[in-house]
Amino acid sequence: MRPLLSVLLCLGLCLGHRMRAQAGPLPRPSLRAENGSLGPLGSRVTFRCRGSPGAAGYVLEKDLGHELKVIDSVQSEEAEVEFSIPRIIRDHAGTYSCRYRKAFFWSEHSDPLELVATDVYYPPSLSAWPNSTVAPGHNVTLQCHSQLFHDWFVLYKDRAQITQATAQPHGRGSQASFLIPAVTSAHGGTYRCFSFQSRSPHEWSAPSDPLELRVTETNTENPEGQNWLFGLSKKHASILLGVSALLILLFLLLLLLLCCRRHRARISNGSREVKKTPKSSDPAATPMEERLYAAVEDGRQTEEARPEDTAQNVASS
């Protein structure tokens, strides 16, 4: 009897350990969407729930706020199973999770997955200020504008969500601004934005047209905000060049005035020398003229006297 009791006791202990092991928490599953969590209306969405080998079954559930609704279930012992929605409608948008079981024990729920239905509203427009080409270290602001009065905007880069922002009324619609300070090469890429109403957070507009943000390798390639002259921006460099040109023009004008003044001085000095030259009508020149006149008269008298002297000599002889 004792050996039989010992065997039964060992079997009971082993079975108890096995049941306690099964009753322990199972590894938490994971849930993902094959083509991302954004699904345009009418498109197909495929979920993949990954549990652990040896599972007995999986379920996909949707959070309705007050309860979890089972959307689909799969009996499978695989480590991963697939759930599909053939055509998305607005009612399919929401929060999903999955779980699996082994024997009579269920795992915890996976992390929630937000399925967003897009193309519900007209697309917004996306622009960059001051320019979509920016030098490293400079700031750029991406502005998303909708013709609808939506109160939230979402910014995506290369199919990944970057951030969300509340909207402000802007003209006939609304707008949100996304500031990117001190741009680096990592900020370059293709951006899109969406808009939606906060009361329907899983129903978005169609995406905006793509905006390519290009970060130049050097500051000299940016046509708007580059430091291209002595570390100055284009605006300040233009002011510096304008002031320099004005100073050069003033210097040339002063040089021209100085040359004209010297030329006038030379003309004035020449006129003064001409005025100092004696003239016949000048009283200062009278003595000189009188001496010249007297010398000429003496010469004439001498010549006239010579024939008379000759005649007197003949008579006397």
GROMACS .gro file of C-alpha atoms in nm:
model
  317
    1MET     CA    1   0.000   0.000   0.000
    2ARG     CA    2   0.276   0.240   0.083
    3PRO     CA    3   0.444   0.214  -0.260
    4LEU     CA    4   0.108   0.273  -0.427
    5LEU     CA    5   0.039   0.574  -0.209
    6SER     CA    6   0.382   0.713  -0.290
    7VAL     CA    7   0.318   0.675  -0.663
    8LEU     CA    8  -0.021   0.842  -0.637
    9LEU     CA    9   0.128   1.123  -0.433
   10CYS     CA   10   0.401   1.182  -0.691
   11LEU     CA   11   0.146   1.183  -0.970
   12GLY     CA   12  -0.067   1.431  -0.780
   13LEU     CA   13   0.228   1.659  -0.713
   14CYS     CA   14   0.338   1.649  -1.077
   15LEU     CA   15  -0.016   1.722  -1.198
   16GLY     CA   16  -0.046   2.009  -0.954
   17HIS     CA   17   0.282   2.162  -1.069
   18ARG     CA   18   0.169   2.128  -1.431
   19MET     CA   19  -0.167   2.293  -1.363
   20ARG     CA   20  -0.002   2.576  -1.172
   21ALA     CA   21   0.239   2.624  -1.462
   22GLN     CA   22  -0.050   2.643  -1.706
   23ALA     CA   23  -0.233   2.882  -1.477
   24GLY     CA   24   0.061   3.123  -1.487
   25PRO     CA   25   0.058   3.432  -1.712
   26LEU     CA   26   0.113   3.363  -2.079
   27PRO     CA   27   0.347   3.581  -2.288
   28ARG     CA   28   0.175   3.894  -2.411
   29PRO     CA   29   0.091   3.891  -2.782
   30SER     CA   30   0.162   4.169  -3.034
   31LEU     CA   31  -0.066   4.315  -3.300
   32ARG     CA   32   0.030   4.498  -3.618
   33ALA     CA   33  -0.123   4.599  -3.950
   34GLU     CA   34   0.061   4.485  -4.261
   35ASN     CA   35   0.027   4.812  -4.455
   36GLY     CA   36   0.029   5.044  -4.156
   37SER     CA   37  -0.248   5.172  -3.936
   38LEU     CA   38  -0.383   5.415  -4.200
   39GLY     CA   39  -0.645   5.262  -4.428
   40PRO     CA   40  -0.812   5.457  -4.708
   41LEU     CA   41  -1.184   5.395  -4.738
   42GLY     CA   42  -1.253   5.086  -4.951
   43SER     CA   43  -0.905   4.939  -4.907
   44ARG     CA   44  -0.816   4.605  -4.745
   45VAL     CA   45  -0.653   4.584  -4.403
   46THR     CA   46  -0.473   4.279  -4.270
   47PHE     CA   47  -0.391   4.238  -3.899
   48ARG     CA   48  -0.131   3.997  -3.769
   49CYS     CA   49  -0.147   3.875  -3.409
   50ARG     CA   50   0.162   3.700  -3.277
   51GLY     CA   51   0.132   3.482  -2.966
   52SER     CA   52   0.340   3.175  -2.885
   53PRO     CA   53   0.368   2.821  -3.026
   54GLY     CA   54   0.113   2.574  -2.898
   55ALA     CA   55  -0.174   2.823  -2.876
   56ALA     CA   56  -0.524   2.686  -2.915
   57GLY     CA   57  -0.691   2.993  -3.063
   58TYR     CA   58  -0.679   3.373  -3.122
   59VAL     CA   59  -0.939   3.650  -3.112
   60LEU     CA   60  -0.941   4.003  -3.252
   61GLU     CA   61  -1.134   4.258  -3.046
   62LYS     CA   62  -1.238   4.620  -3.090
   63ASP     CA   63  -1.269   4.868  -2.805
   64LEU     CA   64  -1.613   5.028  -2.810
   65GLY     CA   65  -1.543   5.243  -2.506
   66HIS     CA   66  -1.771   5.060  -2.266
   67GLU     CA   67  -1.687   4.705  -2.379
   68LEU     CA   68  -1.466   4.492  -2.605
   69LYS     CA   69  -1.636   4.347  -2.910
   70VAL     CA   70  -1.501   4.027  -3.069
   71ILE     CA   71  -1.450   4.100  -3.437
   72ASP     CA   72  -1.305   3.767  -3.548
   73SER     CA   73  -1.155   3.448  -3.405
   74VAL     CA   74  -0.917   3.185  -3.540
   75GLN     CA   75  -0.849   2.832  -3.411
   76SER     CA   76  -0.481   2.775  -3.467
   77GLU     CA   77  -0.174   2.638  -3.292
   78GLU     CA   78   0.057   2.863  -3.494
   79ALA     CA   79   0.263   3.135  -3.329
   80GLU     CA   80   0.105   3.400  -3.557
   81VAL     CA   81  -0.234   3.431  -3.722
   82GLU     CA   82  -0.401   3.671  -3.965
   83PHE     CA   83  -0.722   3.873  -3.947
   84SER     CA   84  -0.854   4.069  -4.248
   85ILE     CA   85  -1.105   4.344  -4.322
   86PRO     CA   86  -1.182   4.324  -4.696
   87ARG     CA   87  -1.311   4.683  -4.739
   88ILE     CA   88  -1.269   4.957  -4.482
   89ILE     CA   89  -1.571   5.169  -4.399
   90ARG     CA   90  -1.593   5.443  -4.137
   91ASP     CA   91  -1.734   5.201  -3.878
   92HIS     CA   92  -1.416   4.992  -3.898
   93ALA     CA   93  -1.202   5.278  -3.766
   94GLY     CA   94  -1.112   5.245  -3.398
   95THR     CA   95  -0.888   5.073  -3.143
   96TYR     CA   96  -0.808   4.702  -3.178
   97SER     CA   97  -0.626   4.440  -2.969
   98CYS     CA   98  -0.580   4.064  -2.978
   99ARG     CA   99  -0.518   3.776  -2.737
  100TYR     CA  100  -0.475   3.399  -2.749
  101ARG     CA  101  -0.536   3.099  -2.524
  102LYS     CA  102  -0.372   2.775  -2.427
  103ALA     CA  103  -0.607   2.511  -2.291
  104PHE     CA  104  -0.841   2.708  -2.066
  105PHE     CA  105  -0.608   3.002  -1.998
  106TRP     CA  106  -0.607   3.333  -2.188
  107SER     CA  107  -0.317   3.567  -2.239
  108GLU     CA  108  -0.328   3.938  -2.169
  109HIS     CA  109  -0.442   4.174  -2.443
  110SER     CA  110  -0.183   4.307  -2.686
  111ASP     CA  111  -0.097   4.673  -2.694
  112PRO     CA  112  -0.379   4.866  -2.866
  113LEU     CA  113  -0.357   4.936  -3.239
  114GLU     CA  114  -0.531   5.247  -3.374
  115LEU     CA  115  -0.688   5.185  -3.714
  116VAL     CA  116  -0.756   5.516  -3.890
  117ALA     CA  117  -0.985   5.547  -4.189
  118THR     CA  118  -0.850   5.811  -4.428
  119ASP     CA  119  -0.998   5.984  -4.735
  120VAL     CA  120  -1.307   6.070  -4.532
  121TYR     CA  121  -1.262   6.446  -4.603
  122TYR     CA  122  -1.095   6.660  -4.867
  123PRO     CA  123  -0.716   6.681  -4.836
  124PRO     CA  124  -0.542   6.984  -4.681
  125SER     CA  125  -0.244   7.161  -4.836
  126LEU     CA  126   0.110   7.160  -4.698
  127SER     CA  127   0.369   7.435  -4.750
  128ALA     CA  128   0.708   7.532  -4.605
  129TRP     CA  129   0.809   7.876  -4.480
  130PRO     CA  130   1.034   8.046  -4.574
  131ASN     CA  131   1.130   7.774  -4.824
  132SER     CA  132   1.135   7.397  -4.868
  133THR     CA  133   1.511   7.417  -4.926
  134VAL     CA  134   1.691   7.510  -4.606
  135ALA     CA  135   2.049   7.523  -4.481
  136PRO     CA  136   2.159   7.322  -4.176
  137GLY     CA  137   2.102   7.503  -3.848
  138HIS     CA  138   1.819   7.719  -3.981
  139ASN     CA  139   1.452   7.698  -3.884
  140VAL     CA  140   1.167   7.595  -4.110
  141THR     CA  141   0.793   7.592  -4.046
  142LEU     CA  142   0.558   7.348  -4.218
  143GLN     CA  143   0.208   7.492  -4.250
  144CYS     CA  144  -0.092   7.260  -4.302
  145HIS     CA  145  -0.409   7.437  -4.417
  146SER     CA  146  -0.757   7.291  -4.462
  147GLN     CA  147  -1.064   7.445  -4.618
  148LEU     CA  148  -1.264   7.266  -4.349
  149PHE     CA  149  -1.291   7.380  -3.989
  150HIS     CA  150  -1.102   7.084  -3.844
  151ASP     CA  151  -0.941   7.130  -3.504
  152TRP     CA  152  -0.650   6.882  -3.532
  153PHE     CA  153  -0.372   6.824  -3.782
  154VAL     CA  154  -0.124   6.537  -3.808
  155LEU     CA  155   0.219   6.554  -3.972
  156TYR     CA  156   0.373   6.246  -4.135
  157LYS     CA  157   0.721   6.195  -4.272
  158ASP     CA  158   0.802   5.901  -4.499
  159ARG     CA  159   0.489   5.708  -4.387
  160ALA     CA  160   0.560   5.759  -4.015
  161GLN     CA  161   0.372   5.995  -3.786
  162ILE     CA  162   0.586   6.281  -3.655
  163THR     CA  163   0.354   6.490  -3.442
  164GLN     CA  164   0.004   6.633  -3.398
  165ALA     CA  165  -0.104   6.993  -3.340
  166THR     CA  166  -0.422   7.182  -3.268
  167ALA     CA  167  -0.554   7.402  -3.546
  168GLN     CA  168  -0.632   7.771  -3.553
  169PRO     CA  169  -0.897   7.943  -3.768
  170HIS     CA  170  -0.737   8.072  -4.085
  171GLY     CA  171  -0.940   8.244  -4.354
  172ARG     CA  172  -1.211   8.008  -4.475
  173GLY     CA  173  -1.082   7.710  -4.288
  174SER     CA  174  -0.816   7.618  -4.034
  175GLN     CA  175  -0.439   7.586  -4.019
  176ALA     CA  176  -0.167   7.440  -3.799
  177SER     CA  177   0.205   7.521  -3.800
  178PHE     CA  178   0.482   7.271  -3.729
  179LEU     CA  179   0.815   7.434  -3.640
  180ILE     CA  180   1.137   7.242  -3.710
  181PRO     CA  181   1.419   7.428  -3.530
  182ALA     CA  182   1.788   7.393  -3.615
  183VAL     CA  183   1.738   7.174  -3.921
  184THR     CA  184   1.981   6.887  -3.980
  185SER     CA  185   2.019   6.642  -4.266
  186ALA     CA  186   1.798   6.397  -4.074
  187HIS     CA  187   1.501   6.631  -4.124
  188GLY     CA  188   1.514   6.597  -4.500
  189GLY     CA  189   1.243   6.382  -4.656
  190THR     CA  190   0.886   6.370  -4.785
  191TYR     CA  191   0.614   6.518  -4.564
  192ARG     CA  192   0.234   6.495  -4.573
  193CYS     CA  193  -0.037   6.615  -4.337
  194PHE     CA  194  -0.391   6.513  -4.245
  195SER     CA  195  -0.678   6.692  -4.070
  196PHE     CA  196  -0.962   6.560  -3.855
  197GLN     CA  197  -1.220   6.652  -3.593
  198SER     CA  198  -1.145   6.570  -3.230
  199ARG     CA  199  -1.490   6.418  -3.188
  200SER     CA  200  -1.398   6.156  -3.455
  201PRO     CA  201  -1.026   6.095  -3.396
  202HIS     CA  202  -1.013   5.786  -3.621
  203GLU     CA  203  -1.166   5.947  -3.930
  204TRP     CA  204  -0.911   6.157  -4.119
  205SER     CA  205  -0.897   6.353  -4.437
  206ALA     CA  206  -0.713   6.239  -4.745
  207PRO     CA  207  -0.339   6.315  -4.727
  208SER     CA  208  -0.201   6.641  -4.862
  209ASP     CA  209   0.022   6.644  -5.166
  210PRO     CA  210   0.376   6.542  -5.072
  211LEU     CA  211   0.622   6.815  -4.976
  212GLU     CA  212   0.991   6.745  -5.024
  213LEU     CA  213   1.203   6.913  -4.759
  214ARG     CA  214   1.561   6.941  -4.885
  215VAL     CA  215   1.847   7.022  -4.648
  216THR     CA  216   2.149   7.158  -4.832
  217GLU     CA  217   2.493   7.018  -4.756
  218THR     CA  218   2.650   7.365  -4.723
  219ASN     CA  219   2.509   7.705  -4.632
  220THR     CA  220   2.604   7.849  -4.973
  221GLU     CA  221   2.339   7.645  -5.155
  222ASN     CA  222   2.037   7.794  -4.983
  223PRO     CA  223   1.891   8.072  -5.202
  224GLU     CA  224   1.689   8.234  -4.923
  225GLY     CA  225   1.852   8.222  -4.583
  226GLN     CA  226   2.210   8.129  -4.663
  227ASN     CA  227   2.523   8.292  -4.514
  228TRP     CA  228   2.694   8.364  -4.841
  229LEU     CA  229   2.904   8.680  -4.776
  230PHE     CA  230   3.123   8.727  -4.467
  231GLY     CA  231   2.878   8.517  -4.266
  232LEU     CA  232   2.591   8.754  -4.347
  233SER     CA  233   2.250   8.663  -4.479
  234LYS     CA  234   2.151   8.767  -4.830
  235LYS     CA  235   1.947   9.058  -4.696
  236HIS     CA  236   2.228   9.203  -4.484
  237ALA     CA  237   2.486   9.138  -4.755
  238SER     CA  238   2.270   9.330  -5.005
  239ILE     CA  239   2.253   9.625  -4.764
  240LEU     CA  240   2.631   9.613  -4.718
  241LEU     CA  241   2.691   9.611  -5.094
  242GLY     CA  242   2.447   9.899  -5.143
  243VAL     CA  243   2.619  10.114  -4.879
  244SER     CA  244   2.960  10.031  -5.027
  245ALA     CA  245   2.845  10.133  -5.375
  246LEU     CA  246   2.706  10.459  -5.237
  247LEU     CA  247   3.034  10.540  -5.059
  248ILE     CA  248   3.233  10.472  -5.377
  249LEU     CA  249   2.998  10.699  -5.574
  250LEU     CA  250   3.041  10.979  -5.318
  251PHE     CA  251   3.418  10.940  -5.331
  252LEU     CA  252   3.420  10.970  -5.712
  253LEU     CA  253   3.195  11.275  -5.690
  254LEU     CA  254   3.428  11.444  -5.440
  255LEU     CA  255   3.725  11.362  -5.661
  256LEU     CA  256   3.550  11.518  -5.961
  257LEU     CA  257   3.469  11.833  -5.763
  258LEU     CA  258   3.831  11.860  -5.650
  259CYS     CA  259   3.958  11.832  -6.009
  260CYS     CA  260   3.712  12.098  -6.125
  261ARG     CA  261   3.823  12.329  -5.846
  262ARG     CA  262   4.189  12.290  -5.938
  263HIS     CA  263   4.114  12.355  -6.304
  264ARG     CA  264   3.927  12.675  -6.218
  265ALA     CA  265   4.217  12.785  -5.997
  266ARG     CA  266   4.460  12.742  -6.286
  267ILE     CA  267   4.239  12.946  -6.518
  268SER     CA  268   4.212  13.219  -6.255
  269ASN     CA  269   4.593  13.236  -6.209
  270GLY     CA  270   4.645  13.265  -6.588
  271SER     CA  271   4.404  13.557  -6.607
  272ARG     CA  272   4.592  13.741  -6.334
  273GLU     CA  273   4.928  13.706  -6.518
  274VAL     CA  274   4.774  13.844  -6.837
  275LYS     CA  275   4.639  14.147  -6.648
  276LYS     CA  276   4.990  14.229  -6.511
  277THR     CA  277   5.144  14.266  -6.867
  278PRO     CA  278   5.204  14.646  -6.953
  279LYS     CA  279   4.990  14.806  -7.222
  280SER     CA  280   5.024  15.137  -7.416
  281SER     CA  281   4.726  15.279  -7.244
  282ASP     CA  282   4.863  15.188  -6.905
  283PRO     CA  283   5.005  15.492  -6.720
  284ALA     CA  284   5.285  15.278  -6.581
  285ALA     CA  285   5.406  15.210  -6.933
  286THR     CA  286   5.432  15.589  -7.030
  287PRO     CA  287   5.800  15.653  -6.930
  288MET     CA  288   5.917  15.356  -7.130
  289GLU     CA  289   5.724  15.470  -7.434
  290GLU     CA  290   5.858  15.823  -7.392
  291ARG     CA  291   6.220  15.697  -7.383
  292LEU     CA  292   6.165  15.490  -7.694
  293TYR     CA  293   6.002  15.784  -7.866
  294ALA     CA  294   6.286  16.018  -7.771
  295ALA     CA  295   6.547  15.775  -7.904
  296VAL     CA  296   6.364  15.753  -8.235
  297GLU     CA  297   6.339  16.133  -8.259
  298ASP     CA  298   6.712  16.176  -8.187
  299GLY     CA  299   6.790  15.932  -8.465
  300ARG     CA  300   6.577  16.121  -8.706
  301GLN     CA  301   6.732  16.458  -8.615
  302THR     CA  302   7.082  16.320  -8.663
  303GLU     CA  303   7.002  16.194  -9.007
  304GLU     CA  304   6.845  16.527  -9.106
  305ALA     CA  305   7.144  16.722  -8.979
  306ARG     CA  306   7.402  16.538  -9.184
  307PRO     CA  307   7.311  16.691  -9.528
  308GLU     CA  308   7.315  17.045  -9.379
  309ASP     CA  309   7.662  16.991  -9.236
  310THR     CA  310   7.785  16.876  -9.576
  311ALA     CA  311   7.651  17.191  -9.744
  312GLN     CA  312   7.815  17.418  -9.484
  313ASN     CA  313   8.149  17.248  -9.537
  314VAL     CA  314   8.131  17.306  -9.910
  315ALA     CA  315   8.051  17.671  -9.868
  316SER     CA  316   8.326  17.730  -9.629
  317SER     CA  317   8.577  17.573  -9.859
   0.00000   0.00000   0.00000
